[in-house]
Amino acid sequence: MAEPELAVETLIARTALGDRGAFQTLYRATAPRLFGLALLVVRRRDWAEDVMQEAFLAFWRRASDFRPERGSGLGWMATIVRNRAIDRLRREPRVAGEPDREAPDPAPDALSRLVQSDEARRLAGCLGELDEQPRRAIALAFYEGLSHSELAARVGAPLGTVKSWIRRGLMRLKACFEQTEGGR
Amino acid sequence: MTIRDEDEREQLAAEYALGTLEGAEREAFARAIVADAGLAARVEFWSRLLAPLTEAAPAVDPPAALWNRIEAALTRPAAPTPATAGWWSSLVFWRPVGVVGALAALALALYLGLALPAAPTHVAVLNAEGSRQAVVVTLNAASGALTVRPLAPFAAPGDLELWIVPEAGAPPRSLGLIAADAAVARKVAAERLRGVGAGAALAVSLEPKGGSPTGLPTGPVLCSGPLLALAQP
């Protein structure tokens, strides 16, 4: 296929109309990023593959739900992949103490790579304004799919403390976000 | 679960989007979203706010066999998601419109009393989840006579283009631009309708002025629906 590279959003629009070729191109263009994300969250190759299969079936069936005015195509897809990955973890929690295999870099480093889009830079700026503990808790939750109780075990703090870090952190994040954007 | 307290709603929506809720709490919240559009909108807000974090995930090539698995699953109609199963699942990618939609299409086509050059052989009601917009289309597959009637005017910042997908998985073909606020009737060239089968569907996409520059949809799909064959007397 000598087609010029098409925007992810265009490929989603064509997928919504049932165009298989566009769907395959969409897969090729996005699969490495999305697989990396799934792997980061579930930390098992076989689970990450299941998550990808479920997510791509959802993209095929629900591509017409995508609204470009509400964000980027890749962002929409990544959110769905992450949600599926979390669902998977909540259905079948990781065995405690099980070593992380196959997983790419751990969460805290990931934040430093957040420089790609304007949106990402803005979010990174807001995360940077949080205290160390809430920031770390949010990053661990996001990238490793940890629940409240798993987080508490990981950082060795009481459950109530971890919950309040998360709540406080998220609400401050929102305030910062709305300040820089004027709200939405 | 009905959550009334505004702060509580906001916090739970944020935690659900972040993914830290677990067990019964997560399940109860997931059920609450379905019935509570306001709550669902807050979850969407939070998902969008957090989405840029995914950019920091490193790219990892999936195994080559994964695409084959996905492709095989596409042709297995609606097995993994029971929520979408039903007689229409053979339409695979179209939102289920259901029996009511089909009957409504018939009733509308008759009631609206469109002046048709030939009786329609096919009818479709195009709609979209979460929107009241609907478009009624009738088609005579033999003569190519087409009528398109939006039931409410579109407020669209561009041109509206009508597409036909002749069968599941085939690329869409343009049936031309339609008006945002008025019924149109025209003839469609026979080759545009070649191979239209039981899985055919129609969709309206938003395009730049003058229509899609590529011959394929480039903008978002505003509404869609299966093309249903009418029983001939």
Tab-separated table of C-alpha atoms in Angstrom:
chain	number	residue	atom	x	y	z
A	1	MET	CA	0.000	0.000	0.000
A	2	ALA	CA	1.634	3.190	-1.188
A	3	GLU	CA	-0.952	5.369	0.504
A	4	PRO	CA	0.359	8.478	2.218
A	5	GLU	CA	0.215	8.355	5.990
A	6	LEU	CA	-3.242	9.254	7.208
A	7	ALA	CA	-4.141	10.872	10.491
A	8	VAL	CA	-5.379	8.505	13.180
A	9	GLU	CA	-8.617	10.519	13.275
A	10	THR	CA	-9.213	9.932	9.550
A	11	LEU	CA	-8.579	6.232	9.970
A	12	ILE	CA	-11.087	6.074	12.832
A	13	ALA	CA	-13.681	7.875	10.694
A	14	ARG	CA	-13.227	5.351	7.906
A	15	THR	CA	-13.326	2.488	10.377
A	16	ALA	CA	-16.679	3.823	11.560
A	17	LEU	CA	-17.948	3.195	8.055
A	18	GLY	CA	-16.745	-0.389	8.118
A	19	ASP	CA	-13.606	0.038	6.001
A	20	ARG	CA	-11.438	-2.976	6.870
A	21	GLY	CA	-8.366	-1.657	5.085
A	22	ALA	CA	-8.480	1.554	7.101
A	23	PHE	CA	-8.895	-0.479	10.268
A	24	GLN	CA	-5.790	-2.513	9.516
A	25	THR	CA	-3.814	0.659	8.795
A	26	LEU	CA	-5.097	2.061	12.074
A	27	TYR	CA	-3.840	-1.060	13.841
A	28	ARG	CA	-0.391	-0.797	12.275
A	29	ALA	CA	-0.118	2.882	13.118
A	30	THR	CA	-1.148	2.581	16.767
A	31	ALA	CA	-0.518	-0.985	17.983
A	32	PRO	CA	3.056	-0.502	19.329
A	33	ARG	CA	2.052	2.517	21.427
A	34	LEU	CA	-1.082	0.845	22.723
A	35	PHE	CA	0.616	-2.503	23.364
A	36	GLY	CA	3.360	-0.716	25.307
A	37	LEU	CA	0.674	0.945	27.419
A	38	ALA	CA	-1.253	-2.300	28.011
A	39	LEU	CA	1.968	-4.056	29.003
A	40	LEU	CA	2.891	-1.245	31.368
A	41	VAL	CA	-0.425	-1.626	33.177
A	42	VAL	CA	-1.001	-5.399	33.267
A	43	ARG	CA	2.671	-6.519	33.227
A	44	ARG	CA	1.956	-9.799	31.503
A	45	ARG	CA	2.327	-10.343	27.782
A	46	ASP	CA	-0.594	-12.756	27.489
A	47	TRP	CA	-2.911	-10.371	29.331
A	48	ALA	CA	-1.707	-7.413	27.303
A	49	GLU	CA	-2.541	-9.322	24.112
A	50	ASP	CA	-6.042	-10.109	25.405
A	51	VAL	CA	-6.529	-6.459	26.307
A	52	MET	CA	-5.447	-5.397	22.810
A	53	GLN	CA	-7.826	-7.829	21.174
A	54	GLU	CA	-10.766	-6.632	23.274
A	55	ALA	CA	-9.880	-3.007	22.675
A	56	PHE	CA	-9.517	-3.348	18.906
A	57	LEU	CA	-12.849	-5.141	18.680
A	58	ALA	CA	-14.308	-2.191	20.565
A	59	PHE	CA	-12.643	0.257	18.120
A	60	TRP	CA	-14.134	-1.649	15.194
A	61	ARG	CA	-17.633	-1.672	16.651
A	62	ARG	CA	-17.631	1.729	18.302
A	63	ALA	CA	-15.479	3.879	16.038
A	64	SER	CA	-18.480	6.111	15.356
A	65	ASP	CA	-18.530	7.071	19.070
A	66	PHE	CA	-15.260	8.945	18.608
A	67	ARG	CA	-15.709	12.738	18.717
A	68	PRO	CA	-12.668	14.603	17.357
A	69	GLU	CA	-13.660	17.856	19.045
A	70	ARG	CA	-13.128	16.152	22.415
A	71	GLY	CA	-9.514	15.122	21.971
A	72	SER	CA	-7.052	13.232	19.824
A	73	GLY	CA	-7.780	9.860	18.256
A	74	LEU	CA	-4.810	8.202	19.886
A	75	GLY	CA	-5.856	9.618	23.265
A	76	TRP	CA	-9.324	8.117	22.829
A	77	MET	CA	-7.875	4.735	21.894
A	78	ALA	CA	-5.347	4.808	24.738
A	79	THR	CA	-8.088	5.565	27.259
A	80	ILE	CA	-10.065	2.542	26.085
A	81	VAL	CA	-6.975	0.295	26.205
A	82	ARG	CA	-6.158	1.458	29.699
A	83	ASN	CA	-9.733	0.957	30.917
A	84	ARG	CA	-9.746	-2.581	29.541
A	85	ALA	CA	-6.405	-3.251	31.188
A	86	ILE	CA	-7.731	-2.016	34.552
A	87	ASP	CA	-10.890	-4.104	34.156
A	88	ARG	CA	-8.665	-7.098	33.593
A	89	LEU	CA	-6.605	-6.401	36.691
A	90	ARG	CA	-9.688	-5.887	38.842
A	91	ARG	CA	-11.196	-9.168	37.620
A	92	GLU	CA	-8.037	-11.123	38.270
A	93	PRO	CA	-5.672	-9.259	40.565
A	94	ARG	CA	-1.951	-9.758	40.297
A	95	VAL	CA	-0.546	-12.275	42.728
A	96	ALA	CA	1.132	-10.378	45.545
A	97	GLY	CA	4.888	-10.524	45.338
A	98	GLU	CA	4.773	-11.839	41.787
A	99	PRO	CA	7.786	-10.460	39.965
A	100	ASP	CA	7.101	-8.021	37.147
A	101	ARG	CA	8.066	-9.606	33.878
A	102	GLU	CA	8.229	-8.180	30.424
A	103	ALA	CA	7.252	-4.796	31.725
A	104	PRO	CA	8.790	-1.668	30.283
A	105	ASP	CA	10.103	1.103	32.525
A	106	PRO	CA	8.397	1.643	35.840
A	107	ALA	CA	6.068	4.538	36.402
A	108	PRO	CA	8.055	7.364	37.976
A	109	ASP	CA	10.460	7.556	35.028
A	110	ALA	CA	7.583	7.632	32.607
A	111	LEU	CA	6.576	11.075	33.838
A	112	SER	CA	9.868	12.556	32.720
A	113	ARG	CA	9.156	11.440	29.163
A	114	LEU	CA	5.946	13.445	29.124
A	115	VAL	CA	7.027	16.109	26.717
A	116	GLN	CA	5.334	15.216	23.483
A	117	SER	CA	2.135	17.207	23.021
A	118	ASP	CA	1.018	20.566	24.408
A	119	GLU	CA	-1.657	18.790	26.416
A	120	ALA	CA	0.932	16.463	27.904
A	121	ARG	CA	3.218	19.348	28.780
A	122	ARG	CA	0.392	21.150	30.513
A	123	LEU	CA	-0.566	18.065	32.501
A	124	ALA	CA	3.068	17.434	33.414
A	125	GLY	CA	3.300	21.043	34.634
A	126	CYS	CA	0.253	20.542	36.854
A	127	LEU	CA	1.540	17.208	38.164
A	128	GLY	CA	4.792	18.967	39.000
A	129	GLU	CA	2.917	21.282	41.335
A	130	LEU	CA	1.645	18.412	43.472
A	131	ASP	CA	3.424	17.202	46.574
A	132	GLU	CA	5.709	14.238	46.126
A	133	GLN	CA	3.441	11.621	47.709
A	134	PRO	CA	0.195	12.383	45.839
A	135	ARG	CA	2.140	12.711	42.576
A	136	ARG	CA	3.832	9.361	43.028
A	137	ALA	CA	0.570	7.693	44.062
A	138	ILE	CA	-1.252	9.028	40.973
A	139	ALA	CA	1.579	7.951	38.670
A	140	LEU	CA	1.679	4.449	40.153
A	141	ALA	CA	-2.089	4.161	39.877
A	142	PHE	CA	-2.089	5.363	36.288
A	143	TYR	CA	0.816	3.404	34.895
A	144	GLU	CA	0.635	0.240	36.931
A	145	GLY	CA	-3.114	0.056	37.353
A	146	LEU	CA	-2.871	-0.219	41.131
A	147	SER	CA	-6.052	-0.014	43.199
A	148	HIS	CA	-6.294	1.911	46.465
A	149	SER	CA	-5.375	-1.127	48.558
A	150	GLU	CA	-2.575	-2.239	46.221
A	151	LEU	CA	-1.144	1.265	46.375
A	152	ALA	CA	-1.246	1.236	50.156
A	153	ALA	CA	0.659	-2.045	50.201
A	154	ARG	CA	3.173	-0.809	47.645
A	155	VAL	CA	4.092	2.441	49.359
A	156	GLY	CA	3.666	1.069	52.887
A	157	ALA	CA	1.116	3.652	54.035
A	158	PRO	CA	-2.353	3.212	55.594
A	159	LEU	CA	-5.245	2.856	53.144
A	160	GLY	CA	-6.954	6.022	54.386
A	161	THR	CA	-3.790	8.040	53.875
A	162	VAL	CA	-3.345	6.786	50.331
A	163	LYS	CA	-6.987	7.524	49.497
A	164	SER	CA	-6.608	11.069	50.742
A	165	TRP	CA	-3.381	11.579	48.725
A	166	ILE	CA	-5.206	10.483	45.614
A	167	ARG	CA	-8.290	12.585	46.245
A	168	ARG	CA	-6.349	15.668	47.180
A	169	GLY	CA	-3.959	15.195	44.267
A	170	LEU	CA	-6.725	14.756	41.712
A	171	MET	CA	-8.679	17.769	42.889
A	172	ARG	CA	-5.568	19.963	42.839
A	173	LEU	CA	-4.773	18.643	39.389
A	174	LYS	CA	-8.213	19.670	38.206
A	175	ALA	CA	-7.899	23.150	39.714
A	176	CYS	CA	-4.537	23.645	38.031
A	177	PHE	CA	-5.870	22.308	34.752
A	178	GLU	CA	-8.862	24.615	34.752
A	179	GLN	CA	-6.664	27.576	35.583
A	180	THR	CA	-4.380	26.958	32.636
A	181	GLU	CA	-7.246	26.310	30.270
A	182	GLY	CA	-10.033	28.524	31.556
A	183	GLY	CA	-12.138	25.422	32.225
A	184	ARG	CA	-14.141	23.226	29.941
B	1	MET	CA	-26.402	3.490	43.501
B	2	THR	CA	-27.470	7.105	43.334
B	3	ILE	CA	-24.783	9.539	44.386
B	4	ARG	CA	-26.172	12.924	45.230
B	5	ASP	CA	-23.361	14.806	46.866
B	6	GLU	CA	-21.572	16.842	44.175
B	7	ASP	CA	-18.093	16.521	45.700
B	8	GLU	CA	-18.560	12.811	46.168
B	9	ARG	CA	-19.648	12.423	42.547
B	10	GLU	CA	-16.628	14.331	41.310
B	11	GLN	CA	-14.188	12.372	43.447
B	12	LEU	CA	-15.607	9.000	42.522
B	13	ALA	CA	-15.589	9.929	38.827
B	14	ALA	CA	-11.933	10.965	39.108
B	15	GLU	CA	-10.965	7.790	40.946
B	16	TYR	CA	-12.873	5.616	38.519
B	17	ALA	CA	-11.078	7.251	35.575
B	18	LEU	CA	-7.728	6.883	37.313
B	19	GLY	CA	-8.637	3.265	38.020
B	20	THR	CA	-8.099	3.064	41.758
B	21	LEU	CA	-11.637	2.011	42.703
B	22	GLU	CA	-11.894	-1.708	43.345
B	23	GLY	CA	-14.288	-4.489	44.173
B	24	ALA	CA	-17.926	-3.744	44.876
B	25	GLU	CA	-17.324	0.003	44.842
B	26	ARG	CA	-15.984	-0.087	41.283
B	27	GLU	CA	-18.812	-2.322	40.097
B	28	ALA	CA	-21.479	-0.170	41.707
B	29	PHE	CA	-19.992	2.952	40.175
B	30	ALA	CA	-19.779	1.339	36.734
B	31	ARG	CA	-23.493	0.552	36.989
B	32	ALA	CA	-24.299	4.067	38.152
B	33	ILE	CA	-22.633	5.600	35.075
B	34	VAL	CA	-24.958	3.738	32.742
B	35	ALA	CA	-28.034	5.338	34.262
B	36	ASP	CA	-26.571	8.756	35.024
B	37	ALA	CA	-25.453	10.793	32.016
B	38	GLY	CA	-24.102	13.590	34.208
B	39	LEU	CA	-21.846	11.154	36.005
B	40	ALA	CA	-20.695	9.630	32.718
B	41	ALA	CA	-19.762	13.114	31.507
B	42	ARG	CA	-17.578	13.635	34.585
B	43	VAL	CA	-15.807	10.330	33.971
B	44	GLU	CA	-15.206	11.430	30.399
B	45	PHE	CA	-13.802	14.753	31.607
B	46	TRP	CA	-11.365	12.957	33.866
B	47	SER	CA	-10.403	10.407	31.259
B	48	ARG	CA	-9.578	13.230	28.860
B	49	LEU	CA	-7.635	15.106	31.519
B	50	LEU	CA	-5.493	12.051	32.259
B	51	ALA	CA	-5.208	10.804	28.660
B	52	PRO	CA	-1.953	12.680	27.860
B	53	LEU	CA	-0.212	10.531	30.477
B	54	THR	CA	-0.498	7.642	28.056
B	55	GLU	CA	1.946	9.415	25.750
B	56	ALA	CA	4.723	8.546	28.146
B	57	ALA	CA	4.199	4.814	27.684
B	58	PRO	CA	7.021	3.284	25.661
B	59	ALA	CA	6.200	1.664	22.300
B	60	VAL	CA	6.513	-2.128	22.232
B	61	ASP	CA	5.898	-4.156	19.076
B	62	PRO	CA	3.115	-6.669	19.620
B	63	PRO	CA	3.574	-10.218	18.281
B	64	ALA	CA	2.737	-10.555	14.583
B	65	ALA	CA	0.012	-13.102	15.353
B	66	LEU	CA	-2.006	-10.554	17.333
B	67	TRP	CA	-3.441	-8.891	14.232
B	68	ASN	CA	-4.568	-12.286	12.919
B	69	ARG	CA	-6.348	-12.957	16.196
B	70	ILE	CA	-8.117	-9.611	16.013
B	71	GLU	CA	-9.078	-10.072	12.396
B	72	ALA	CA	-10.457	-13.552	13.082
B	73	ALA	CA	-12.498	-12.177	15.973
B	74	LEU	CA	-14.062	-9.497	13.725
B	75	THR	CA	-15.788	-12.078	11.589
B	76	ARG	CA	-17.062	-13.974	14.629
B	77	PRO	CA	-20.168	-11.929	15.172
B	78	ALA	CA	-20.469	-10.330	18.587
B	79	ALA	CA	-19.142	-13.236	20.640
B	80	PRO	CA	-17.082	-11.394	23.277
B	81	THR	CA	-19.546	-8.643	24.158
B	82	PRO	CA	-22.908	-10.073	25.138
B	83	ALA	CA	-24.348	-6.588	25.519
B	84	THR	CA	-24.386	-6.114	21.758
B	85	ALA	CA	-25.655	-9.571	20.818
B	86	GLY	CA	-28.923	-9.817	18.965
B	87	TRP	CA	-30.325	-10.527	15.579
B	88	TRP	CA	-28.697	-7.441	14.165
B	89	SER	CA	-25.234	-8.547	15.260
B	90	SER	CA	-24.651	-9.824	11.745
B	91	LEU	CA	-24.484	-6.155	10.806
B	92	VAL	CA	-21.376	-6.225	12.965
B	93	PHE	CA	-20.357	-2.614	13.028
B	94	TRP	CA	-23.624	-0.770	13.020
B	95	ARG	CA	-25.197	0.367	16.183
B	96	PRO	CA	-28.212	-1.771	16.814
B	97	VAL	CA	-31.253	0.097	15.606
B	98	GLY	CA	-33.515	-2.837	16.255
B	99	VAL	CA	-37.007	-3.737	15.261
B	100	VAL	CA	-38.385	-0.420	16.443
B	101	GLY	CA	-36.017	1.418	14.131
B	102	ALA	CA	-37.038	-0.660	11.155
B	103	LEU	CA	-40.726	-0.175	11.828
B	104	ALA	CA	-40.264	3.517	12.452
B	105	ALA	CA	-38.485	3.801	9.128
B	106	LEU	CA	-41.378	2.205	7.330
B	107	ALA	CA	-43.948	4.303	9.101
B	108	LEU	CA	-42.009	7.464	8.438
B	109	ALA	CA	-41.444	6.687	4.799
B	110	LEU	CA	-45.166	6.172	4.342
B	111	TYR	CA	-46.289	8.989	6.585
B	112	LEU	CA	-44.017	11.628	5.139
B	113	GLY	CA	-45.589	10.924	1.782
B	114	LEU	CA	-42.484	11.740	-0.174
B	115	ALA	CA	-43.121	12.253	-3.848
B	116	LEU	CA	-41.186	9.334	-5.198
B	117	PRO	CA	-40.522	8.622	-8.844
B	118	ALA	CA	-40.648	4.929	-7.993
B	119	ALA	CA	-41.618	3.078	-4.852
B	120	PRO	CA	-38.588	2.531	-2.627
B	121	THR	CA	-37.022	-0.894	-2.365
B	122	HIS	CA	-34.903	0.069	0.639
B	123	VAL	CA	-35.237	2.349	3.598
B	124	ALA	CA	-32.900	3.464	6.388
B	125	VAL	CA	-33.117	5.553	9.523
B	126	LEU	CA	-29.746	7.034	10.370
B	127	ASN	CA	-29.204	8.070	13.944
B	128	ALA	CA	-26.538	8.437	16.577
B	129	GLU	CA	-26.382	7.523	20.225
B	130	GLY	CA	-26.965	10.453	22.497
B	131	SER	CA	-28.440	12.601	19.750
B	132	ARG	CA	-31.971	13.228	18.593
B	133	GLN	CA	-30.815	13.823	15.069
B	134	ALA	CA	-32.241	11.336	12.606
B	135	VAL	CA	-32.242	11.122	8.841
B	136	VAL	CA	-34.721	9.075	6.840
B	137	VAL	CA	-33.465	7.700	3.548
B	138	THR	CA	-35.392	5.825	0.912
B	139	LEU	CA	-33.860	4.182	-2.116
B	140	ASN	CA	-35.041	2.398	-5.212
B	141	ALA	CA	-32.112	0.132	-5.977
B	142	ALA	CA	-33.283	-0.501	-9.544
B	143	SER	CA	-33.811	3.093	-10.665
B	144	GLY	CA	-31.347	4.742	-8.292
B	145	ALA	CA	-34.022	7.115	-6.964
B	146	LEU	CA	-32.892	8.406	-3.596
B	147	THR	CA	-34.578	10.645	-1.039
B	148	VAL	CA	-32.897	11.991	2.063
B	149	ARG	CA	-34.773	13.837	4.769
B	150	PRO	CA	-33.203	15.138	7.982
B	151	LEU	CA	-35.859	15.144	10.713
B	152	ALA	CA	-34.165	18.092	12.409
B	153	PRO	CA	-31.702	20.547	10.857
B	154	PHE	CA	-28.024	19.708	11.359
B	155	ALA	CA	-25.941	22.454	12.936
B	156	ALA	CA	-22.779	21.400	11.165
B	157	PRO	CA	-19.744	23.572	10.433
B	158	GLY	CA	-19.162	22.008	7.017
B	159	ASP	CA	-20.822	19.958	4.298
B	160	LEU	CA	-22.688	16.733	4.926
B	161	GLU	CA	-21.895	13.758	2.768
B	162	LEU	CA	-23.935	10.568	2.494
B	163	TRP	CA	-22.104	7.248	2.185
B	164	ILE	CA	-23.133	3.720	1.427
B	165	VAL	CA	-21.250	0.676	2.659
B	166	PRO	CA	-22.478	-1.990	0.236
B	167	GLU	CA	-21.562	-4.857	2.538
B	168	ALA	CA	-19.819	-5.341	5.869
B	169	GLY	CA	-16.139	-4.594	5.578
B	170	ALA	CA	-16.268	-2.953	2.134
B	171	PRO	CA	-15.025	0.607	1.681
B	172	PRO	CA	-17.760	3.241	1.646
B	173	ARG	CA	-18.913	4.945	-1.566
B	174	SER	CA	-20.161	8.484	-1.713
B	175	LEU	CA	-23.814	9.131	-2.536
B	176	GLY	CA	-23.158	12.846	-2.686
B	177	LEU	CA	-23.731	15.844	-0.460
B	178	ILE	CA	-27.005	16.317	1.369
B	179	ALA	CA	-28.673	19.437	2.735
B	180	ALA	CA	-28.431	20.203	6.449
B	181	ASP	CA	-32.033	21.343	6.723
B	182	ALA	CA	-34.063	20.161	3.741
B	183	ALA	CA	-35.138	16.993	2.013
B	184	VAL	CA	-33.369	16.149	-1.218
B	185	ALA	CA	-34.372	13.749	-3.988
B	186	ARG	CA	-31.987	12.648	-6.706
B	187	LYS	CA	-30.850	9.792	-8.919
B	188	VAL	CA	-27.802	7.796	-7.960
B	189	ALA	CA	-25.645	6.211	-10.673
B	190	ALA	CA	-26.113	2.453	-10.878
B	191	GLU	CA	-22.434	1.650	-10.248
B	192	ARG	CA	-22.643	3.344	-6.843
B	193	LEU	CA	-25.208	0.748	-5.802
B	194	ARG	CA	-23.518	-2.314	-7.242
B	195	GLY	CA	-23.222	-5.217	-4.809
B	196	VAL	CA	-25.582	-3.755	-2.204
B	197	GLY	CA	-26.435	-6.692	0.022
B	198	ALA	CA	-28.176	-7.570	3.252
B	199	GLY	CA	-25.383	-6.087	5.379
B	200	ALA	CA	-25.445	-2.707	3.647
B	201	ALA	CA	-25.481	0.457	5.677
B	202	LEU	CA	-25.595	4.224	5.247
B	203	ALA	CA	-23.817	6.975	7.090
B	204	VAL	CA	-23.523	10.759	7.035
B	205	SER	CA	-20.104	12.283	7.652
B	206	LEU	CA	-19.008	15.853	8.191
B	207	GLU	CA	-16.707	17.006	5.396
B	208	PRO	CA	-14.970	20.151	4.204
B	209	LYS	CA	-16.870	22.490	1.835
B	210	GLY	CA	-17.504	20.700	-1.426
B	211	GLY	CA	-17.289	17.229	0.118
B	212	SER	CA	-14.522	14.794	0.912
B	213	PRO	CA	-11.400	15.612	-1.121
B	214	THR	CA	-10.238	11.984	-1.050
B	215	GLY	CA	-13.324	10.082	-2.171
B	216	LEU	CA	-13.468	8.495	1.270
B	217	PRO	CA	-14.882	9.945	4.463
B	218	THR	CA	-12.395	12.194	6.226
B	219	GLY	CA	-14.553	13.663	8.984
B	220	PRO	CA	-16.544	12.281	11.894
B	221	VAL	CA	-19.617	10.167	11.272
B	222	LEU	CA	-22.674	12.061	12.495
B	223	CYS	CA	-25.213	9.302	12.126
B	224	SER	CA	-25.553	5.882	10.593
B	225	GLY	CA	-27.894	2.937	10.228
B	226	PRO	CA	-28.485	-0.295	8.347
B	227	LEU	CA	-30.136	-0.199	4.927
B	228	LEU	CA	-33.204	-2.392	5.122
B	229	ALA	CA	-34.833	-4.066	2.134
B	230	LEU	CA	-38.604	-3.640	1.958
B	231	ALA	CA	-40.749	-6.636	1.168
B	232	GLN	CA	-42.058	-6.142	-2.352
B	233	PRO	CA	-45.787	-6.544	-2.907
